[in-house]
Amino acid sequence: MDQFEVQIVGLARLVMLAMVPYVLASQGTMLGGRTGLFSVSQEGIMLVGASVGFLGAYLYDSLIYGILLALFVGGLFGLALAYFTTTLKMNQFVIGLALVFFGVGLSTLLPKLAIGVTLQPPLIPTLKSVPIPILRGIPILGPILFNQNLLVYFAILLSFFLYYLLYKTSIGLELRSVGENPKAADSLGVNVSRMRYVTAIVGGMLMGLAGAYLPMVYTGTFTQGMVQGRGWISIALTFFGGWSPLPILLGSLFFAGVEVLALRVQIGAFGVPYQFLLTLPYIATILVMIFASRRLRPPAFLGQNYDRERRTLA
Amino acid sequence: MSEQATGLGHGVASLVKGLIPYLLAVVASFIAAGIFIAAMGFDVLHAYSTILFTSFKTPYGFIQTLLKFVPLLLQALAFTVPLIAGKYNIGGEGQLIVGAIGATAVGIMLAGLPLPLLLPLVLLAGIVFGGFWAAIPAWLLYRFGINEILTTVMMNFISFSLIDYVATEIWRDPAAGHPTTVPIGVGGELPLLVARPPLNSGIVLALAVAILVYVYASRTPGGYELVASGANPRASRVFGINVRRMFLLSLILGGALAGLSGAIEVTGVQHRLIEGLQSNFLLLGIIIGLISRGNLLAVPFVAFFIAVLEVGASAMQRTMMIPVEMVLIVEALVLLFVLLSDVVRRR
């Protein structure tokens, strides 16, 4: 490989790495949204996931514990969202925001309580690459696609699995019907609130995992506010992906590309002040929302609670 | 006469009745957080007396609380005004920052002007810049129907880059270690109400604005349309109210209020632009707005309560080593319990 090829492959690998948190958080958002439950807690849940993921890995000296803890706590947040909105019929945005506050508070509180303030940042090892035999030998694509950490593979497989689940199985059909017309789904015997609980919990777990990925791949430690808007961007990404698993995977690739462009290419590039390059992901988010608002349709019942005793929808 | 008296009595009774869920929520959240604090091995009573009474023990503590109260009140209003119209402004942070940038820009560029000219211009710049920063997501909502939660948040992140650029490239103060601009002209500084410890007149401004906003929302036709748009957009539309325009207006008004809070931080407290001046005012402003449930009369009282908690929490961290984030959990719990009281009442 010549120098140019090495650079391109290097950048493409970074994009694949950066894609994972977007994929996980957006698929989590999509799952809940497809049943009508619109979570806006991503940023908070990802922060908590990053915090407890780091703590679990640090205190028990194993990344697996960190991942399990992040999944568990993320699931708890999802459960809380489902309970307050589906059972108690409280406003989804308000509860979602309240959960963001809990997430922001807990994420900095827990490391302070568990570790305290240290001179050197406490470090965990980062996730190792696990090359796939044979496939890794493919020129160019091999190092980009098949020599990555396990969560990269997981994010891609998850997207295909969710596509299969949603569009090729009867459970998927029921799930989608809940977000489009819960009354009709209910009358056909679909358990609307159970569907919402399950997707909210699984969605929360994915968001928690998305957060835990950040210290495990990028920094090796938890820092305040380290999610840096990725949670919010995931909401836009979900709209951009038309609430559908495979377009969301592609959209994540796009946002990961913008992130790599903003964060890694910033020094001295194009003579533009680096502060303006840093705004690229956020400007891209707004542009993408304009596109999505014109071309794509979110689930019809998105953001609304379903009360089976009321006669009319909305 | 007697009718008036019973009317007054009824008013007091309903006020007390309205306060009960708040008090219960505060007690419940203090108990819940207290269990957590005790489990961590800290002295709960000492922690709570520090949180609640630091503001009232010394003049310094009280003035600290008032200084915190000003941005919290304005941020809470910046969230609450759109909330009344049914819209969520999560962009108060960016609007504060851009308002502060506008105020600083005018304060530096026109530094030679005397106070009666410069101060109003600086404050106005904050209001206009903050309103402009909110106008972008407001327009996107108006024109394309794009969810305002997302776009207002994105504008926050963009503003972080903007303030960094202004404080490190345009008006950088080379003597400061942290990204900071040179000071604004002396004529742009808010006069002091109390000399020592210093209390600037921003609090008078903030309270006056709070009253104006209340009067607007409850006593004018425009305010009536605002409330109606939030309460029942469909009926309002039938009634001939341009609901989408009210959404637009409410968000811009919110941005102007947040921009004013940025201008007051510059003219009253720092006299220059410092990166990070927004603190966590956005988060607390939203909590205050949600705890007040959109009631503009309740906002100043809740904001004061939260300011007391915040000042107490810093003292608690200094003297007892309990992390200051603990109080954010307490505040989120208060919010949750207040919201839950609605559910209980509905049944």
Short mmCIF file of C-alpha atoms in Angstrom, two decimals, chain A:
data_model
loop_
_atom_site.label_atom_id
_atom_site.label_comp_id
_atom_site.label_asym_id
_atom_site.label_seq_id
_atom_site.Cartn_x
_atom_site.Cartn_y
_atom_site.Cartn_z
CA MET A 1 0.00 0.00 0.00
CA ASP A 2 1.27 3.46 -0.74
CA GLN A 3 1.19 6.35 1.71
CA PHE A 4 -2.14 7.74 0.46
CA GLU A 5 -3.88 4.38 0.77
CA VAL A 6 -2.59 3.96 4.31
CA GLN A 7 -4.06 7.33 5.23
CA ILE A 8 -7.43 6.59 3.67
CA VAL A 9 -7.65 3.22 5.38
CA GLY A 10 -6.66 4.86 8.66
CA LEU A 11 -9.42 7.48 8.34
CA ALA A 12 -12.01 4.88 7.32
CA ARG A 13 -11.13 2.82 10.39
CA LEU A 14 -11.66 5.88 12.58
CA VAL A 15 -15.06 6.47 10.98
CA MET A 16 -16.08 2.87 11.73
CA LEU A 17 -14.96 3.33 15.33
CA ALA A 18 -16.84 6.61 15.69
CA MET A 19 -19.99 5.11 14.19
CA VAL A 20 -20.75 2.74 17.07
CA PRO A 21 -22.26 5.09 19.69
CA TYR A 22 -24.48 6.67 17.03
CA VAL A 23 -25.73 3.28 15.84
CA LEU A 24 -26.46 1.98 19.32
CA ALA A 25 -28.18 5.12 20.63
CA SER A 26 -30.20 5.65 17.44
CA GLN A 27 -31.38 2.05 17.18
CA GLY A 28 -32.44 2.36 20.82
CA THR A 29 -34.33 5.55 20.01
CA MET A 30 -35.89 3.94 16.94
CA LEU A 31 -37.13 0.90 18.89
CA GLY A 32 -38.99 3.04 21.44
CA GLY A 33 -40.23 5.45 18.77
CA ARG A 34 -41.68 2.62 16.71
CA THR A 35 -44.02 1.92 19.63
CA GLY A 36 -44.81 5.64 20.03
CA LEU A 37 -42.49 6.21 22.99
CA PHE A 38 -40.27 9.18 22.11
CA SER A 39 -37.26 9.25 24.42
CA VAL A 40 -35.27 12.48 24.71
CA SER A 41 -33.06 11.06 27.49
CA GLN A 42 -30.24 9.80 25.24
CA GLU A 43 -27.68 12.37 26.37
CA GLY A 44 -28.36 11.64 30.05
CA ILE A 45 -28.44 7.86 29.69
CA MET A 46 -25.24 7.89 27.63
CA LEU A 47 -23.52 9.99 30.30
CA VAL A 48 -24.56 7.54 33.00
CA GLY A 49 -23.54 4.64 30.76
CA ALA A 50 -20.11 6.22 30.27
CA SER A 51 -19.81 6.81 34.00
CA VAL A 52 -20.86 3.38 35.31
CA GLY A 53 -19.24 1.61 32.36
CA PHE A 54 -15.96 3.22 33.31
CA LEU A 55 -16.50 2.57 37.04
CA GLY A 56 -17.41 -1.09 36.55
CA ALA A 57 -14.37 -1.64 34.40
CA TYR A 58 -12.10 0.24 36.81
CA LEU A 59 -13.32 -1.22 40.09
CA TYR A 60 -13.65 -4.83 38.93
CA ASP A 61 -10.70 -4.65 36.58
CA SER A 62 -12.66 -5.99 33.62
CA LEU A 63 -14.36 -4.29 30.71
CA ILE A 64 -17.11 -6.92 30.75
CA TYR A 65 -18.30 -5.72 34.17
CA GLY A 66 -18.34 -2.17 32.89
CA ILE A 67 -20.43 -3.15 29.89
CA LEU A 68 -22.86 -5.20 31.98
CA LEU A 69 -23.26 -2.37 34.47
CA ALA A 70 -23.90 0.16 31.69
CA LEU A 71 -26.51 -2.15 30.14
CA PHE A 72 -28.19 -2.62 33.51
CA VAL A 73 -28.32 1.06 34.46
CA GLY A 74 -29.40 2.07 30.95
CA GLY A 75 -32.19 -0.50 31.20
CA LEU A 76 -33.27 0.99 34.53
CA PHE A 77 -33.56 4.44 32.94
CA GLY A 78 -35.61 2.90 30.12
CA LEU A 79 -37.83 1.18 32.68
CA ALA A 80 -38.36 4.50 34.48
CA LEU A 81 -39.30 6.20 31.21
CA ALA A 82 -41.81 3.46 30.41
CA TYR A 83 -43.31 3.44 33.90
CA PHE A 84 -43.85 7.20 34.12
CA THR A 85 -45.19 7.60 30.60
CA THR A 86 -47.01 4.35 29.89
CA THR A 87 -48.35 3.45 33.32
CA LEU A 88 -48.67 6.91 34.88
CA LYS A 89 -49.42 8.66 31.54
CA MET A 90 -47.03 11.54 32.21
CA ASN A 91 -45.71 13.78 29.44
CA GLN A 92 -42.93 12.02 27.51
CA PHE A 93 -40.80 15.11 26.93
CA VAL A 94 -40.99 16.26 30.54
CA ILE A 95 -40.06 12.84 31.93
CA GLY A 96 -37.36 12.48 29.28
CA LEU A 97 -35.82 15.80 30.35
CA ALA A 98 -36.09 14.88 34.05
CA LEU A 99 -34.15 11.68 33.30
CA VAL A 100 -31.48 13.77 31.54
CA PHE A 101 -31.03 15.73 34.79
CA PHE A 102 -30.66 12.52 36.78
CA GLY A 103 -28.18 11.26 34.23
CA VAL A 104 -26.06 14.42 34.28
CA GLY A 105 -26.03 14.51 38.09
CA LEU A 106 -25.36 10.81 38.65
CA SER A 107 -22.65 10.60 36.00
CA THR A 108 -20.36 13.02 37.84
CA LEU A 109 -21.52 12.11 41.35
CA LEU A 110 -20.81 8.38 41.13
CA PRO A 111 -17.10 8.57 40.17
CA LYS A 112 -16.54 11.19 42.89
CA LEU A 113 -18.13 8.93 45.49
CA ALA A 114 -16.55 5.69 44.29
CA ILE A 115 -13.03 6.88 43.49
CA GLY A 116 -12.74 10.41 44.83
CA VAL A 117 -10.59 13.13 43.35
CA THR A 118 -7.20 11.92 42.14
CA LEU A 119 -4.19 13.75 40.74
CA GLN A 120 -3.82 11.42 37.78
CA PRO A 121 -7.01 10.41 35.96
CA PRO A 122 -7.82 6.78 36.80
CA LEU A 123 -7.45 4.70 33.64
CA ILE A 124 -9.01 1.56 32.23
CA PRO A 125 -7.62 -0.42 29.29
CA THR A 126 -9.35 0.31 25.99
CA LEU A 127 -11.24 -2.28 23.91
CA LYS A 128 -8.91 -4.41 21.82
CA SER A 129 -9.30 -5.10 18.13
CA VAL A 130 -10.42 -8.64 17.38
CA PRO A 131 -9.44 -9.44 13.78
CA ILE A 132 -11.64 -11.93 11.95
CA PRO A 133 -9.53 -14.69 10.39
CA ILE A 134 -9.39 -14.88 6.55
CA LEU A 135 -11.70 -11.84 6.02
CA ARG A 136 -9.10 -9.52 7.54
CA GLY A 137 -6.80 -10.37 4.66
CA ILE A 138 -9.04 -8.72 2.04
CA PRO A 139 -7.15 -5.70 0.71
CA ILE A 140 -8.41 -2.32 1.98
CA LEU A 141 -11.79 -3.63 3.24
CA GLY A 142 -10.09 -6.16 5.54
CA PRO A 143 -8.41 -3.68 7.88
CA ILE A 144 -11.40 -1.29 7.75
CA LEU A 145 -14.22 -3.76 8.40
CA PHE A 146 -12.74 -6.92 9.87
CA ASN A 147 -10.04 -5.72 12.24
CA GLN A 148 -12.13 -3.80 14.76
CA ASN A 149 -13.29 -4.19 18.35
CA LEU A 150 -16.24 -6.45 19.13
CA LEU A 151 -18.73 -3.61 19.59
CA VAL A 152 -18.18 -2.47 15.99
CA TYR A 153 -19.25 -5.91 14.78
CA PHE A 154 -22.10 -5.91 17.29
CA ALA A 155 -23.43 -2.53 16.09
CA ILE A 156 -23.50 -3.69 12.47
CA LEU A 157 -25.05 -7.09 13.20
CA LEU A 158 -27.59 -5.47 15.52
CA SER A 159 -28.76 -3.19 12.71
CA PHE A 160 -29.34 -6.13 10.36
CA PHE A 161 -31.00 -8.14 13.11
CA LEU A 162 -33.38 -5.25 13.89
CA TYR A 163 -34.22 -4.94 10.21
CA TYR A 164 -35.09 -8.64 10.12
CA LEU A 165 -37.06 -8.40 13.37
CA LEU A 166 -39.10 -5.37 12.33
CA TYR A 167 -39.89 -6.25 8.73
CA LYS A 168 -39.74 -10.05 8.51
CA THR A 169 -41.41 -11.30 11.69
CA SER A 170 -44.91 -11.01 13.12
CA ILE A 171 -43.53 -9.51 16.35
CA GLY A 172 -42.00 -6.76 14.24
CA LEU A 173 -45.31 -6.11 12.52
CA GLU A 174 -47.06 -5.87 15.89
CA LEU A 175 -44.35 -3.57 17.21
CA ARG A 176 -44.68 -1.19 14.27
CA SER A 177 -48.47 -1.20 14.48
CA VAL A 178 -48.32 0.04 18.08
CA GLY A 179 -46.56 3.21 17.00
CA GLU A 180 -48.83 3.77 14.03
CA ASN A 181 -52.22 3.05 15.54
CA PRO A 182 -52.24 1.69 19.09
CA LYS A 183 -56.02 1.50 19.19
CA ALA A 184 -56.12 -0.83 16.20
CA ALA A 185 -53.18 -2.83 17.54
CA ASP A 186 -54.89 -3.14 20.90
CA SER A 187 -58.13 -4.35 19.36
CA LEU A 188 -56.17 -7.04 17.52
CA GLY A 189 -54.81 -8.32 20.81
CA VAL A 190 -51.38 -6.68 20.86
CA ASN A 191 -50.34 -5.72 24.38
CA VAL A 192 -49.51 -2.06 23.80
CA SER A 193 -48.01 -1.24 27.17
CA ARG A 194 -45.91 -4.41 27.33
CA MET A 195 -44.53 -3.57 23.90
CA ARG A 196 -43.62 -0.11 25.11
CA TYR A 197 -41.96 -1.41 28.27
CA VAL A 198 -39.84 -3.89 26.36
CA THR A 199 -38.68 -1.43 23.70
CA ALA A 200 -38.00 1.30 26.29
CA ILE A 201 -35.86 -1.05 28.40
CA VAL A 202 -33.94 -2.50 25.44
CA GLY A 203 -33.56 1.02 24.02
CA GLY A 204 -32.20 2.27 27.36
CA MET A 205 -29.72 -0.61 27.47
CA LEU A 206 -28.44 0.27 24.01
CA MET A 207 -28.05 3.93 25.01
CA GLY A 208 -26.17 2.92 28.16
CA LEU A 209 -23.86 0.74 26.08
CA ALA A 210 -23.38 3.60 23.62
CA GLY A 211 -22.17 5.74 26.53
CA ALA A 212 -19.86 3.06 27.96
CA TYR A 213 -18.20 2.78 24.56
CA LEU A 214 -16.73 6.29 24.89
CA PRO A 215 -14.33 5.74 27.85
CA MET A 216 -13.60 2.21 26.62
CA VAL A 217 -12.50 3.30 23.17
CA TYR A 218 -11.53 6.98 23.26
CA THR A 219 -10.32 8.22 26.62
CA GLY A 220 -9.82 5.32 29.04
CA THR A 221 -11.43 7.46 31.73
CA PHE A 222 -14.65 9.33 32.48
CA THR A 223 -14.74 13.08 32.03
CA GLN A 224 -17.67 15.39 32.73
CA GLY A 225 -19.95 15.93 29.74
CA MET A 226 -17.91 13.56 27.58
CA VAL A 227 -20.90 12.57 25.43
CA GLN A 228 -20.68 16.03 23.81
CA GLY A 229 -24.09 16.05 22.21
CA ARG A 230 -23.89 12.60 20.62
CA GLY A 231 -27.10 11.66 22.42
CA TRP A 232 -29.01 14.60 20.99
CA ILE A 233 -27.52 14.02 17.56
CA SER A 234 -28.79 10.43 17.72
CA ILE A 235 -32.34 11.75 17.87
CA ALA A 236 -31.82 13.69 14.66
CA LEU A 237 -30.11 10.69 13.15
CA THR A 238 -33.14 8.55 13.92
CA PHE A 239 -35.40 11.01 12.10
CA PHE A 240 -32.87 11.10 9.27
CA GLY A 241 -32.94 7.31 9.07
CA GLY A 242 -36.72 7.39 8.75
CA TRP A 243 -37.04 5.32 11.97
CA SER A 244 -35.72 2.33 10.06
CA PRO A 245 -32.69 0.18 11.10
CA LEU A 246 -30.62 0.03 7.91
CA PRO A 247 -30.91 3.70 6.88
CA ILE A 248 -29.98 4.52 10.48
CA LEU A 249 -26.81 2.45 10.05
CA LEU A 250 -25.94 4.44 6.93
CA GLY A 251 -26.81 7.73 8.64
CA SER A 252 -24.51 6.80 11.54
CA LEU A 253 -21.72 6.31 9.04
CA PHE A 254 -22.39 9.83 7.74
CA PHE A 255 -22.36 11.41 11.19
CA ALA A 256 -19.27 9.45 12.18
CA GLY A 257 -17.61 10.82 9.05
CA VAL A 258 -18.52 14.37 10.00
CA GLU A 259 -17.24 13.79 13.54
CA VAL A 260 -13.91 12.44 12.31
CA LEU A 261 -13.64 15.37 9.93
CA ALA A 262 -14.33 17.85 12.74
CA LEU A 263 -12.18 16.29 15.46
CA ARG A 264 -9.24 14.74 13.62
CA VAL A 265 -8.70 16.95 10.62
CA GLN A 266 -9.04 20.18 12.52
CA ILE A 267 -5.45 21.26 12.92
CA GLY A 268 -4.59 23.79 10.26
CA ALA A 269 -6.94 22.31 7.68
CA PHE A 270 -8.25 24.54 4.89
CA GLY A 271 -7.23 27.68 6.80
CA VAL A 272 -10.56 27.60 8.66
CA PRO A 273 -10.44 28.32 12.42
CA TYR A 274 -10.77 24.96 14.19
CA GLN A 275 -13.72 26.26 16.25
CA PHE A 276 -15.80 26.33 13.09
CA LEU A 277 -14.85 22.79 12.10
CA LEU A 278 -15.99 21.69 15.56
CA THR A 279 -19.51 22.94 14.82
CA LEU A 280 -19.85 20.69 11.75
CA PRO A 281 -21.69 17.80 13.46
CA TYR A 282 -24.25 20.19 14.93
CA ILE A 283 -24.81 22.09 11.69
CA ALA A 284 -25.07 18.76 9.85
CA THR A 285 -27.71 17.73 12.39
CA ILE A 286 -29.83 20.78 11.64
CA LEU A 287 -29.49 20.32 7.87
CA VAL A 288 -30.39 16.67 8.17
CA MET A 289 -33.51 17.57 10.14
CA ILE A 290 -34.61 19.92 7.36
CA PHE A 291 -34.16 17.09 4.88
CA ALA A 292 -36.01 14.60 7.11
CA SER A 293 -38.90 17.00 7.66
CA ARG A 294 -39.53 17.24 3.93
CA ARG A 295 -38.96 13.65 2.85
CA LEU A 296 -39.53 11.27 5.73
CA ARG A 297 -42.41 10.42 8.02
CA PRO A 298 -41.96 9.50 11.71
CA PRO A 299 -44.30 6.94 13.35
CA ALA A 300 -47.79 8.42 13.47
CA PHE A 301 -48.24 8.05 17.22
CA LEU A 302 -44.74 9.26 18.16
CA GLY A 303 -44.59 11.05 21.49
CA GLN A 304 -48.16 10.33 22.55
CA ASN A 305 -49.38 8.18 25.38
CA TYR A 306 -52.06 5.63 24.73
CA ASP A 307 -55.07 5.41 27.01
CA ARG A 308 -57.26 2.48 26.05
CA GLU A 309 -60.23 3.95 27.88
CA ARG A 310 -60.33 7.06 25.75
CA ARG A 311 -62.42 6.96 22.63
CA THR A 312 -60.46 9.10 20.26
CA LEU A 313 -56.85 9.14 19.31
CA ALA A 314 -54.89 12.34 19.88
#
